[in-house]
Tab-separated table of C-alpha atoms and ligand atoms in Angstrom:
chain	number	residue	atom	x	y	z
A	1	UNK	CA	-48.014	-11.862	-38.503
A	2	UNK	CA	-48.711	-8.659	-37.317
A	3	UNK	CA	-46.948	-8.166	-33.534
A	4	UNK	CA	-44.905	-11.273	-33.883
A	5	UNK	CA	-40.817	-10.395	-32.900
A	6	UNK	CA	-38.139	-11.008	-35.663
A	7	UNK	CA	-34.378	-10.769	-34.708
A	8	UNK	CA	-33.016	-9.138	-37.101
A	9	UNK	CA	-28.996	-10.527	-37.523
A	10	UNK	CA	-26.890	-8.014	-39.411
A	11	UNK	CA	-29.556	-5.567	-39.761
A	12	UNK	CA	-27.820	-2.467	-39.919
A	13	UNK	CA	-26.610	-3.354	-42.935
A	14	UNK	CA	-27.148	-3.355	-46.497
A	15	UNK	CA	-29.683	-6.036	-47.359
A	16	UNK	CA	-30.664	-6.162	-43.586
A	17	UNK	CA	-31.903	-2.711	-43.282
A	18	UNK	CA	-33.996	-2.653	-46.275
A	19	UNK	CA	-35.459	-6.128	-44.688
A	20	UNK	CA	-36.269	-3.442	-41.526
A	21	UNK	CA	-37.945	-1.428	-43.222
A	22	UNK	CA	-40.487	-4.136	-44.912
A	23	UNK	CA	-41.105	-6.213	-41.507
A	24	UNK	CA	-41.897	-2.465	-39.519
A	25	UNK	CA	-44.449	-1.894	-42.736
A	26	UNK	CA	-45.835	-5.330	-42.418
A	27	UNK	CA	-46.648	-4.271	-38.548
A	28	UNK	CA	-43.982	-7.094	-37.489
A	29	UNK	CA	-41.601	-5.868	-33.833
A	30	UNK	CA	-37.720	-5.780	-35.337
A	31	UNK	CA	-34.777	-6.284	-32.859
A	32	UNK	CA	-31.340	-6.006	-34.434
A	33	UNK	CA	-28.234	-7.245	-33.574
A	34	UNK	CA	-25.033	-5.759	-35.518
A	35	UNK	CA	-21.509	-5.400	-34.249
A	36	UNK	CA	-21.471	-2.572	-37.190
A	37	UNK	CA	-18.654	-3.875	-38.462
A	38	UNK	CA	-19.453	-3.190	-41.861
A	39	UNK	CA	-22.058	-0.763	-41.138
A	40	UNK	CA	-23.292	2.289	-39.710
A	41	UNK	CA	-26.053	2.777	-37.239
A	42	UNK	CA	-27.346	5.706	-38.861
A	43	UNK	CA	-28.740	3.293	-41.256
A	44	UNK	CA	-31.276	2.139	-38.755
A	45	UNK	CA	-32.268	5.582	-37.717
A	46	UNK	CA	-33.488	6.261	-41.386
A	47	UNK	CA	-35.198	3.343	-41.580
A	48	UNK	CA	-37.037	4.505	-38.640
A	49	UNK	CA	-37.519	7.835	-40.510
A	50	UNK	CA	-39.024	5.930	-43.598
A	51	UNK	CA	-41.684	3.712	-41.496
A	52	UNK	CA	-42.248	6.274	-38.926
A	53	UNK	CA	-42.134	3.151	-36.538
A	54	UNK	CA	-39.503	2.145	-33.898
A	55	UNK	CA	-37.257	-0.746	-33.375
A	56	UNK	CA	-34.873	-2.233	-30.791
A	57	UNK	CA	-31.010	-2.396	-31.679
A	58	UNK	CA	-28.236	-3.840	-30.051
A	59	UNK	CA	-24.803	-3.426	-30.834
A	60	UNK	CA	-23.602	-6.865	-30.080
A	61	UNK	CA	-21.484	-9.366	-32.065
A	62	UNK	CA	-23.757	-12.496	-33.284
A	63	UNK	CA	-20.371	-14.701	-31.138
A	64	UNK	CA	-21.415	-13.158	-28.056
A	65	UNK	CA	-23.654	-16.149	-26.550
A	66	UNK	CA	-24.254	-13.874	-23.274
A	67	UNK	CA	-25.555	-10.979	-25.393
A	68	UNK	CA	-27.634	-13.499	-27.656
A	69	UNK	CA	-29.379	-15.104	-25.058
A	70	UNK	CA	-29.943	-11.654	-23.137
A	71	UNK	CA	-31.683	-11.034	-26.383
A	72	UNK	CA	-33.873	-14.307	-26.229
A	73	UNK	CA	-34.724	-13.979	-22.396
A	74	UNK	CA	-35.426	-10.467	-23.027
A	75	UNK	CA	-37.781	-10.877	-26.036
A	76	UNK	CA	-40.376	-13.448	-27.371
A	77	UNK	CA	-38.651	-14.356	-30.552
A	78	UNK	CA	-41.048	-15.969	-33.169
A	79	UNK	CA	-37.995	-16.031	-36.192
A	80	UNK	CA	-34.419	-14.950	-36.818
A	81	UNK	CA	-33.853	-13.741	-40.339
A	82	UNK	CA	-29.547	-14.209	-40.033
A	83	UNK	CA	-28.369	-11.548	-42.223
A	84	UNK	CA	-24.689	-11.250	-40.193
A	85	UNK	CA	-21.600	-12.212	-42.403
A	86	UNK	CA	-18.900	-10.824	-43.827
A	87	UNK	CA	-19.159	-10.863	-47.730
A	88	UNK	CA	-15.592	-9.848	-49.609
A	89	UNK	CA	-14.803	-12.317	-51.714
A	90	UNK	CA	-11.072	-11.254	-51.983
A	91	UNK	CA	-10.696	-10.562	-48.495
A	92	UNK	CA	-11.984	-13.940	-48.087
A	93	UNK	CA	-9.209	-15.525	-49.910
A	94	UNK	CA	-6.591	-13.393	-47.857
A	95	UNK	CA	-8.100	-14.026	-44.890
A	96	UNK	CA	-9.436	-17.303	-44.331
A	97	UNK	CA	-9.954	-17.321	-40.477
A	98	UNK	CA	-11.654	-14.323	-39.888
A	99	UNK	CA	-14.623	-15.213	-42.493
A	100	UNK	CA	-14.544	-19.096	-40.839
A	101	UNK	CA	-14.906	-17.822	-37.794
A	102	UNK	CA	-17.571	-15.222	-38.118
A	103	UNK	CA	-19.491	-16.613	-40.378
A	104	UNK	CA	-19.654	-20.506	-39.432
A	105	UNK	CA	-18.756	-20.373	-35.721
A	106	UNK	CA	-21.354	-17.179	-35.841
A	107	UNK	CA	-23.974	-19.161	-37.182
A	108	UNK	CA	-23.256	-22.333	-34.681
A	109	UNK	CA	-23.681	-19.576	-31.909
A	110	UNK	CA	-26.749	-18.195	-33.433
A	111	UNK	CA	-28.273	-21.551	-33.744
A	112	UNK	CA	-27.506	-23.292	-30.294
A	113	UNK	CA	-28.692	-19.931	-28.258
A	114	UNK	CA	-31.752	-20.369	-30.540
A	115	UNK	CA	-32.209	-24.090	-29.972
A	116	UNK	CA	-31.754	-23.448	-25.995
A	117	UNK	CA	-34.447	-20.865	-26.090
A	118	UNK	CA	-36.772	-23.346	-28.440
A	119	UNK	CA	-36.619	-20.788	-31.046
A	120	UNK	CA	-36.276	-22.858	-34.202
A	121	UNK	CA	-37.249	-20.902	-36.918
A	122	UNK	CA	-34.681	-19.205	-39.128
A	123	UNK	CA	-33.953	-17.309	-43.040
A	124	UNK	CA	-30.780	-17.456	-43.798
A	125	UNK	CA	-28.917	-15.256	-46.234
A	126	UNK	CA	-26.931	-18.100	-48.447
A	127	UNK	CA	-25.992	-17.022	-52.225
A	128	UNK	CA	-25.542	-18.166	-55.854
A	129	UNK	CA	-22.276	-18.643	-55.382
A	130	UNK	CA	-22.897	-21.952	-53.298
A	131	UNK	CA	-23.535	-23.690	-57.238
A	132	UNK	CA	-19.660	-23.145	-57.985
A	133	UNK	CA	-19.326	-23.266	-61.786
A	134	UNK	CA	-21.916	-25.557	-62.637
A	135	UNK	CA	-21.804	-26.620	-66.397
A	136	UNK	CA	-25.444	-24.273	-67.025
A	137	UNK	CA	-25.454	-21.140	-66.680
A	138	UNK	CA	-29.359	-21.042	-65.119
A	139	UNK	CA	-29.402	-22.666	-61.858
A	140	UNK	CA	-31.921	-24.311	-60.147
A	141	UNK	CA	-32.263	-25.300	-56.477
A	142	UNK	CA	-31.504	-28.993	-57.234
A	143	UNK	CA	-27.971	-28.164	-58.524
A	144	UNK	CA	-25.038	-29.741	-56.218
A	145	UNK	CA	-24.007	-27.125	-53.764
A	146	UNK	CA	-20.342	-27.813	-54.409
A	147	UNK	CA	-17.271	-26.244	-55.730
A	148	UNK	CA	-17.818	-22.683	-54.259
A	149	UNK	CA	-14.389	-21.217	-55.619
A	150	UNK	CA	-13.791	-18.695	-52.043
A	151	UNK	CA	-13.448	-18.717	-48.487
A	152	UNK	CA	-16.945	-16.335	-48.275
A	153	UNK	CA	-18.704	-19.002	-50.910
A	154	UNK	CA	-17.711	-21.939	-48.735
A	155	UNK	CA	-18.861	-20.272	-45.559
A	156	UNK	CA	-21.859	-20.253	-47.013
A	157	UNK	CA	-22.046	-23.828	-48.453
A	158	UNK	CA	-20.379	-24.530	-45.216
A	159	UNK	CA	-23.267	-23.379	-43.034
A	160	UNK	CA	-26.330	-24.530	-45.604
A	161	UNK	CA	-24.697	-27.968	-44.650
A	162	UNK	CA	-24.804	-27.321	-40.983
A	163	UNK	CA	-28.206	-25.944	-41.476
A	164	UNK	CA	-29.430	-29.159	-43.218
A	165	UNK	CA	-28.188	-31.366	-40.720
A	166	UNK	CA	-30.071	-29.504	-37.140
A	167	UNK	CA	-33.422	-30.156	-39.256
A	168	UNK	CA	-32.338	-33.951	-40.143
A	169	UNK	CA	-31.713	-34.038	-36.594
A	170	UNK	CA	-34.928	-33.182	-35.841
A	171	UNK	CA	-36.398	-35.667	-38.031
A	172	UNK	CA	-34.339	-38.604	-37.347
A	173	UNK	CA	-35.508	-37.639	-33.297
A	174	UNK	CA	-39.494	-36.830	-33.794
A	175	UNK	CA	-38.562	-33.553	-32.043
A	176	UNK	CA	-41.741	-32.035	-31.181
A	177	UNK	CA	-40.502	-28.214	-31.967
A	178	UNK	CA	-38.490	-28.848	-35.147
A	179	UNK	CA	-36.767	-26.365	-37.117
A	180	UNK	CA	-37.681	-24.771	-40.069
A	181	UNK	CA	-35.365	-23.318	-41.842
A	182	UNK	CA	-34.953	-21.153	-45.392
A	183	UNK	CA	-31.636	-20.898	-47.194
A	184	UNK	CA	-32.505	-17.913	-49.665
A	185	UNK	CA	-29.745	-18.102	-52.515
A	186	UNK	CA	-29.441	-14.319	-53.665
A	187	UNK	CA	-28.217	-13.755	-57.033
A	188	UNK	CA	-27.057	-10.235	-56.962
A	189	UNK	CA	-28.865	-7.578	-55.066
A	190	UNK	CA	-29.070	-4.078	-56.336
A	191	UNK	CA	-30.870	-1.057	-56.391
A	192	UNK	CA	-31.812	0.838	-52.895
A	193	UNK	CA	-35.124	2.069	-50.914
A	194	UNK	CA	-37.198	4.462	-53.117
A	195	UNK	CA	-37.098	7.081	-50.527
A	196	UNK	CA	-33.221	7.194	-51.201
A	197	UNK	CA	-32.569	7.267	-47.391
A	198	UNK	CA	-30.694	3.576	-47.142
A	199	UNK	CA	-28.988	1.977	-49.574
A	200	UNK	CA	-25.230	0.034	-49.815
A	201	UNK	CA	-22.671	1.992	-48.588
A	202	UNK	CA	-19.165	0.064	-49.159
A	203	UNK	CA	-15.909	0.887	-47.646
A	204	UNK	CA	-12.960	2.152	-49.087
A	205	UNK	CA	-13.255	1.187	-52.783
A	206	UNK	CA	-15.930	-1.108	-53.999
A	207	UNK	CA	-15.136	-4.295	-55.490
A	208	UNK	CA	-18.911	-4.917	-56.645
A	209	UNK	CA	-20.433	-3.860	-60.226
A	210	UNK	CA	-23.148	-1.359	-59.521
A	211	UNK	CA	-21.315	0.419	-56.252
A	212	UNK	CA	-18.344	1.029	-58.772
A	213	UNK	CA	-20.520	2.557	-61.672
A	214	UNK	CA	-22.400	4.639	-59.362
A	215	UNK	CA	-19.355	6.062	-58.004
A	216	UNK	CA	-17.986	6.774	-61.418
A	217	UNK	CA	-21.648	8.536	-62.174
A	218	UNK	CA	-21.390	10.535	-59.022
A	219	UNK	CA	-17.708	11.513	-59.697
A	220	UNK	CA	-15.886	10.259	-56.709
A	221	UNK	CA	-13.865	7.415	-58.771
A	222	UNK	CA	-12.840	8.106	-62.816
A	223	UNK	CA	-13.496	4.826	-64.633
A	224	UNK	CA	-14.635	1.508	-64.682
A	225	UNK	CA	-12.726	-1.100	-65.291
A	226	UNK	CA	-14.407	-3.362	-67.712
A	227	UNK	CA	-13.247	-7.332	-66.430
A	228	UNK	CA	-13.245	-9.222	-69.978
A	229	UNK	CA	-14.741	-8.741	-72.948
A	230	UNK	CA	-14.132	-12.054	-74.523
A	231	UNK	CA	-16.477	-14.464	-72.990
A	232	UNK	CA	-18.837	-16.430	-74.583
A	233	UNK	CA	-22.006	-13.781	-73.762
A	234	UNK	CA	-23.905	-11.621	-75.468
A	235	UNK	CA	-21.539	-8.775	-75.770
A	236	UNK	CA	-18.508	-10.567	-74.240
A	237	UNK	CA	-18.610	-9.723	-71.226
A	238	UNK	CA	-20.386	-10.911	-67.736
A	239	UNK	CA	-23.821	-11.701	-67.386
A	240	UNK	CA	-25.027	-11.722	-63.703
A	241	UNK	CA	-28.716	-11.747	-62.349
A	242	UNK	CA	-29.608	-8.239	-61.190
A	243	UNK	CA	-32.575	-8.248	-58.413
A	244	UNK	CA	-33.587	-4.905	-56.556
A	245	UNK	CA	-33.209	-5.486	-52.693
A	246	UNK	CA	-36.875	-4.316	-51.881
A	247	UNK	CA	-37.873	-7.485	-53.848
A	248	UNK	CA	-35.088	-9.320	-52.672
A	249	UNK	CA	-36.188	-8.637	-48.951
A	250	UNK	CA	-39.812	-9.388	-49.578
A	251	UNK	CA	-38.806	-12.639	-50.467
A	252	UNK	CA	-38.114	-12.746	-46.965
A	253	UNK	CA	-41.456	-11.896	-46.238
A	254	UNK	CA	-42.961	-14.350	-48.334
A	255	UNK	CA	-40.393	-17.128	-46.809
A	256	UNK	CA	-41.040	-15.373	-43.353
A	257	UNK	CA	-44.940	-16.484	-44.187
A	258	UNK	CA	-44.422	-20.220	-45.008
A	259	UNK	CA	-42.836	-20.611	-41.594
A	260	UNK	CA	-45.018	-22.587	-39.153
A	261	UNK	CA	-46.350	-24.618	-42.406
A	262	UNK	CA	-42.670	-26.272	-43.297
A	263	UNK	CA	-40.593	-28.316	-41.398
A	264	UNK	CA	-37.109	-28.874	-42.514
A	265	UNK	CA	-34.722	-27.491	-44.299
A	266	UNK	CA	-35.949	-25.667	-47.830
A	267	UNK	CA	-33.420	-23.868	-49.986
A	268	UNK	CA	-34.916	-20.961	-52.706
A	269	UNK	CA	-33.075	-18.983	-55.276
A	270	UNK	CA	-34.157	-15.543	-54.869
A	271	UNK	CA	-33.689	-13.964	-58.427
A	272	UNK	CA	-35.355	-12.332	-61.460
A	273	UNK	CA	-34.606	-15.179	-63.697
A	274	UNK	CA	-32.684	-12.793	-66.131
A	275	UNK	CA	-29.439	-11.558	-67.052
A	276	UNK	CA	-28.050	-8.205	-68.054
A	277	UNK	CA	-24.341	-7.969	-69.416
A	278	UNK	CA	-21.886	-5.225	-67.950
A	279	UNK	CA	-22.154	-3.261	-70.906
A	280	UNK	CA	-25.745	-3.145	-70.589
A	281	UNK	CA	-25.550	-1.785	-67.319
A	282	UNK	CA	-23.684	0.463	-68.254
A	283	UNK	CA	-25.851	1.770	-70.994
A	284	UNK	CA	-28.607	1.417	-67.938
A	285	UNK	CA	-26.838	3.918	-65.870
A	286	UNK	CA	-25.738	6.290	-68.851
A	287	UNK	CA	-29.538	6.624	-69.783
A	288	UNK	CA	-31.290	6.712	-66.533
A	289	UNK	CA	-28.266	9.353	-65.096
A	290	UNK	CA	-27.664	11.235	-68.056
A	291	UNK	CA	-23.735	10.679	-66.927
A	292	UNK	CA	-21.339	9.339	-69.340
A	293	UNK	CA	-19.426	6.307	-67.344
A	294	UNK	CA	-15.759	6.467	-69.012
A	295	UNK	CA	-14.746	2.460	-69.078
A	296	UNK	CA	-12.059	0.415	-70.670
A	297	UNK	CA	-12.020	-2.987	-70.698
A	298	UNK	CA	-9.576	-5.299	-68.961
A	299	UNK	CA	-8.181	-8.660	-68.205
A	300	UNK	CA	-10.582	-10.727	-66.733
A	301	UNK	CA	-10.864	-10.792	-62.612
A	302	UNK	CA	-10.058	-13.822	-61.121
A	303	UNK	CA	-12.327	-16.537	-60.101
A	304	UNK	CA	-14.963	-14.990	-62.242
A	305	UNK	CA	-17.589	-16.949	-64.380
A	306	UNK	CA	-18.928	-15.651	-67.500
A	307	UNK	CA	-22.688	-15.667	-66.978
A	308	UNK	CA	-25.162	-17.094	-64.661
A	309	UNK	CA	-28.763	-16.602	-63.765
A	310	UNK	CA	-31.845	-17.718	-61.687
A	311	UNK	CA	-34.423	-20.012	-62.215
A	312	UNK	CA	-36.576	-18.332	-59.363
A	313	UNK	CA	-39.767	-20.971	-60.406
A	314	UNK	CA	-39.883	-22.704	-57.375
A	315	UNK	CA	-39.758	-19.402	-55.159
A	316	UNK	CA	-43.092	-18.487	-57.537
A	317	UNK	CA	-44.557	-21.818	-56.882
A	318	UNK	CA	-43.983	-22.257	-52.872
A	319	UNK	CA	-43.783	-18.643	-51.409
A	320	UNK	CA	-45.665	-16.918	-54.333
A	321	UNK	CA	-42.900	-14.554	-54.750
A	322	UNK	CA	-41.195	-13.312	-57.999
A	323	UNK	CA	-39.442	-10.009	-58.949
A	324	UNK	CA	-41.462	-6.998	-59.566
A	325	UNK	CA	-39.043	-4.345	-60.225
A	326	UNK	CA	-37.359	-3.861	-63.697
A	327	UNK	CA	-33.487	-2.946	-64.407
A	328	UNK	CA	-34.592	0.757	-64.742
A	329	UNK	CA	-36.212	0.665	-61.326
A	330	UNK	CA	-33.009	-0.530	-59.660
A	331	UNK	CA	-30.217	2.190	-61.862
A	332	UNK	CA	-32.857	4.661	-60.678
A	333	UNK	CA	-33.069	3.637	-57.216
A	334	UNK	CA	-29.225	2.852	-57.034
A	335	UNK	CA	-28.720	6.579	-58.376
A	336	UNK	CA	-30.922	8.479	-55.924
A	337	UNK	CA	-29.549	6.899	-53.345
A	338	UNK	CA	-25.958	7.584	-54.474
A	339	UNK	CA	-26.714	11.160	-55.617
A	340	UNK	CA	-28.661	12.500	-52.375
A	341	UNK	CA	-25.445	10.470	-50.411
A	342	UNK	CA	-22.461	10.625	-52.392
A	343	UNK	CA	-20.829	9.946	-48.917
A	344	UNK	CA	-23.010	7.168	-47.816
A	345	UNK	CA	-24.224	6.985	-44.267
A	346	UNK	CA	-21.010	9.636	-43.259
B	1	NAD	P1	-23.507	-5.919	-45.154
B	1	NAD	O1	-22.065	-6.059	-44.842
B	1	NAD	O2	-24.018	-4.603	-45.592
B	1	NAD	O3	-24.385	-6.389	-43.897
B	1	NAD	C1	-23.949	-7.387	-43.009
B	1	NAD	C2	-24.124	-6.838	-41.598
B	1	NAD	O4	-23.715	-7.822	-40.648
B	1	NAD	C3	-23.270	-5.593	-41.345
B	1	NAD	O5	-24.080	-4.580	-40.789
B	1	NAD	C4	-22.217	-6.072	-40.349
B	1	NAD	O6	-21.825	-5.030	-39.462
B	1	NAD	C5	-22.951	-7.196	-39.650
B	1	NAD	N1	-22.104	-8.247	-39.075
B	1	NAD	C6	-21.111	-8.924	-39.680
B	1	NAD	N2	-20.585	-9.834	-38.834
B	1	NAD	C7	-21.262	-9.724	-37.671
B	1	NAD	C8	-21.195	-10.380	-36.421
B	1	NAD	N3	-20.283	-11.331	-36.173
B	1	NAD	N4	-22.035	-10.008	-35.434
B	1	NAD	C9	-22.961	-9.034	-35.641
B	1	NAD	N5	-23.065	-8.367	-36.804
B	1	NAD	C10	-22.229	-8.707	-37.817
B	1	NAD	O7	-23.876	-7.056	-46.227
B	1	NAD	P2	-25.211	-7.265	-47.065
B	1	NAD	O8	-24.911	-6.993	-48.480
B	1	NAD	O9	-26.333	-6.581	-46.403
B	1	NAD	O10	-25.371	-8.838	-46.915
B	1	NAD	C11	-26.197	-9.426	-45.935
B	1	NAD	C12	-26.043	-10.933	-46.017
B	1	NAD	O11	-26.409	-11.369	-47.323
B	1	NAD	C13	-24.630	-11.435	-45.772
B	1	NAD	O12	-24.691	-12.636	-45.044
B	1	NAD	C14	-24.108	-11.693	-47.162
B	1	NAD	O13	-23.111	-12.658	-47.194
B	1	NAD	C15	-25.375	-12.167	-47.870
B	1	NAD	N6	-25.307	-11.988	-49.317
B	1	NAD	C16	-25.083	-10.735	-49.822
B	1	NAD	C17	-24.973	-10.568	-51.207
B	1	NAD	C18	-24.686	-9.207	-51.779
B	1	NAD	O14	-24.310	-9.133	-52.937
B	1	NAD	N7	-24.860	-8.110	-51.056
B	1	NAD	C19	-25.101	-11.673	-52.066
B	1	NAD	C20	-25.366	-12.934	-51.521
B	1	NAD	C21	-25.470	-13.081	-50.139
B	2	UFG	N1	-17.321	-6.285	-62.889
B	2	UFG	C1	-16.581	-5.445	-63.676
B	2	UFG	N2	-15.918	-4.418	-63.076
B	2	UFG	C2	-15.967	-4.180	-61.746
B	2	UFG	C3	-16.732	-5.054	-60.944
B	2	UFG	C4	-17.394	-6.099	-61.545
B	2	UFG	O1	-16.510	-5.614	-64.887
B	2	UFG	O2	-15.322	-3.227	-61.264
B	2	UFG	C5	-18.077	-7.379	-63.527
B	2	UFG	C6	-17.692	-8.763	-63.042
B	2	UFG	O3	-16.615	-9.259	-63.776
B	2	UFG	C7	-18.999	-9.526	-63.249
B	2	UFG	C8	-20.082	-8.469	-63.008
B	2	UFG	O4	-19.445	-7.220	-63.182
B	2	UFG	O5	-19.092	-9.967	-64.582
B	2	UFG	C9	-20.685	-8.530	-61.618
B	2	UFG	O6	-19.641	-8.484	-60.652
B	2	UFG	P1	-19.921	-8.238	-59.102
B	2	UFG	O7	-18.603	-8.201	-58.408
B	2	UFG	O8	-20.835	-7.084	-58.928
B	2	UFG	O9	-20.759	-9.532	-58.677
B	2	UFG	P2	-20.350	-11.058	-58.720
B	2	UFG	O10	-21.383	-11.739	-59.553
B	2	UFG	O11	-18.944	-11.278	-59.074
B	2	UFG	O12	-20.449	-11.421	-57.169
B	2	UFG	C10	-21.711	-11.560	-56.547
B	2	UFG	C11	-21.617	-11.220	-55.054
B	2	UFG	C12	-20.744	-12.198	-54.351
B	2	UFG	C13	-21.167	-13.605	-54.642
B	2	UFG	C14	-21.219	-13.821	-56.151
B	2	UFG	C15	-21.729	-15.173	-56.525
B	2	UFG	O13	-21.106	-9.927	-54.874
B	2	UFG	O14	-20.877	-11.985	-52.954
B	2	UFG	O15	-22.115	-12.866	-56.708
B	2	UFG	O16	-23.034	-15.322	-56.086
B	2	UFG	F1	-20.287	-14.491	-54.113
């Protein structure tokens, strides 16, 4: 609603920033809290440029409980959308600790400053990869969150648990304020702002699909590396679900909406329901950039799966959200973005 404050966890980044930009436009007040760890805060400046509208940052670290509740004492919080987390899946595996301890014990600070200031509403930012390698290859919400194969996966299974259990809590007391609380399970975010002033900006080399190819487009790295071509898929190799981050983040909105008329926990998969193979990206990007994208095709990566996708009904049903932009929309968008900032944010 228009006026109302969101905190804004992680917002200088990547998914968070384009999130910015759609609460400013939908007249909410956005306060951010980053430690720009993976980020830069010129992100937030352009999306200040896009809406023409203002917003409070704070360069704090989510595991600062003096800086959080500074934040809650300061401001009249209505929601916390907890985009903060770190998100390598290698570096995960090398380093354990570090992605335990910001993303669980961040989220257990998050939640108790929260529950001290009676602020129980919160989206959180979970992902597909809390199914593990279920024996489908579309998943639905009522799939076993089990088996994530990572230290980043089982943060995120790990704190969907922790999640669950503040709003069973809450119902096992009668608590008069309960929580209400959205765990949206991205599939795999693409594609940046139209404008081309924000988009992801990865460090060092990116491990992701699209980053990669749009790198190789733009010249700065020579070829991708193709991971398997022998899986049981269309063309052989992976099949992921590609959603553009503008709908991705107004699935927030929508989820941002049904708060106030939930109470519990409530998990969505925020997808298009479709998948495209690697080569077919690839054949995206070569038409929509007019580049050629040298590739070869390699041993398959580690811990991969061959093909998964969303079943994104129950989003439709309960937040009357689904996907509006098409593959072309997010190469296009991905491309602008990369072309007008081969650099990134530097
Ligand atoms: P990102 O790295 O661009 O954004 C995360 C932001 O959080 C960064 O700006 C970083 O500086 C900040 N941050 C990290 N730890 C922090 C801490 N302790 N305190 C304060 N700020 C902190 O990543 P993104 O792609 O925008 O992802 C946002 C969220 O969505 C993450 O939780 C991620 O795990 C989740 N997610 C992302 C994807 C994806 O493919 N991008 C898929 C599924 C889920
Ligand atoms: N791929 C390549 N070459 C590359 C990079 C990726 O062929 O250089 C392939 C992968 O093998 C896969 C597809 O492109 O088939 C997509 O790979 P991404 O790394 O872009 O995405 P993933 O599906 O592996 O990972 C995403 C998120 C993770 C999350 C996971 C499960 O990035 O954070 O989905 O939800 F854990």
């Amino acid at each position: 609603m228009s006026g109302q404050k969101i905190l804004v966890t992680g917002g200088a980044g990547y998914i968070g920033s384009h999130a910015c930009v759609e609460l400013l436009q939908e007249n909410y007040d956005v306060i951010v809290i980053d430690n720009l760890s993976n980020s830069k805060s010129e992100s937030l400046t352009r999306v200040e440029k896009i809406t023409a509208k203002s917003l409070t940052f704070i360069q704090a670290d989510i595991r600062d409980k003096q800086a959080l509740s500074d934040i809650f004492t300061t401001h009249d919080i209505y929601a916390v959308m907890h985009f903060a987390g770190l998100k390598a899946v290698g570096e995960s595996c090398l380093q354990p600790i570090r992605y335990y301890q910001n993303n669980v014990y961040g989220t257990l600070v998050l939640t108790e400053v929260m529950e001290e200031f009676g602020v129980k509403k919160i989206i959180f930012s979970s992902s597909a990869t809390v199914y593990g390698e279920p024996d489908t290859v579309k998943y639905s919400e009522d799939l076993p969150v089990y088996g994530a194969t990572n230290p980043y996966g089982k943060s995120k299974a790990m704190i969907e648990e922790i999640l669950k259990d503040l709003a069973q809590a809450d119902t096992l007391s009668n608590a008069s304020n309960p929580w209400e609380i959205i765990l949206l399970r991205y599939f795999n975010p693409i594609g940046a702002h139209i404008s081309g002033l924000i988009g992801e900006d990865p460090n060092g080399i990116p491990n992701n699909l699209i980053p990669y190819v749009s790198q190789v487009a733009v010249g700065k790295l020579e070829q991708l590396s193709v991971f398997g071509g022998d899986y049981p898929t269309i063309d052989g190799t992976g099949v992921r679900d590609y959603i553009h981050v503008v709908d991705l983040v107004k699935g927030h909105l929508r989820a941002l909406d049904s708060l106030g008329s939930i109470s519990g926990c409530k998990a969505y998969n925020l997808g298009a329901g479709k998948g495209y193979s690697v080569l077919e990206i690839i054949a995206a990007f070569e038409r929509i950039t007019g580049q050629t994208i040298p590739y070869e095709i390699v041993d398959r990566r580690t811990g991969d799966i061959a093909e998964n996708y969303a079943d994104p009904s129950l989003a439709l049903r309960e937040l009357s959200w689904q996907t509006e932009k098409k593959l072309d929309d997010m190469v296009a968008d991905t491309w602008r973005w990369q072309s007008q900032n081969p650099n990134g944010y530097e």
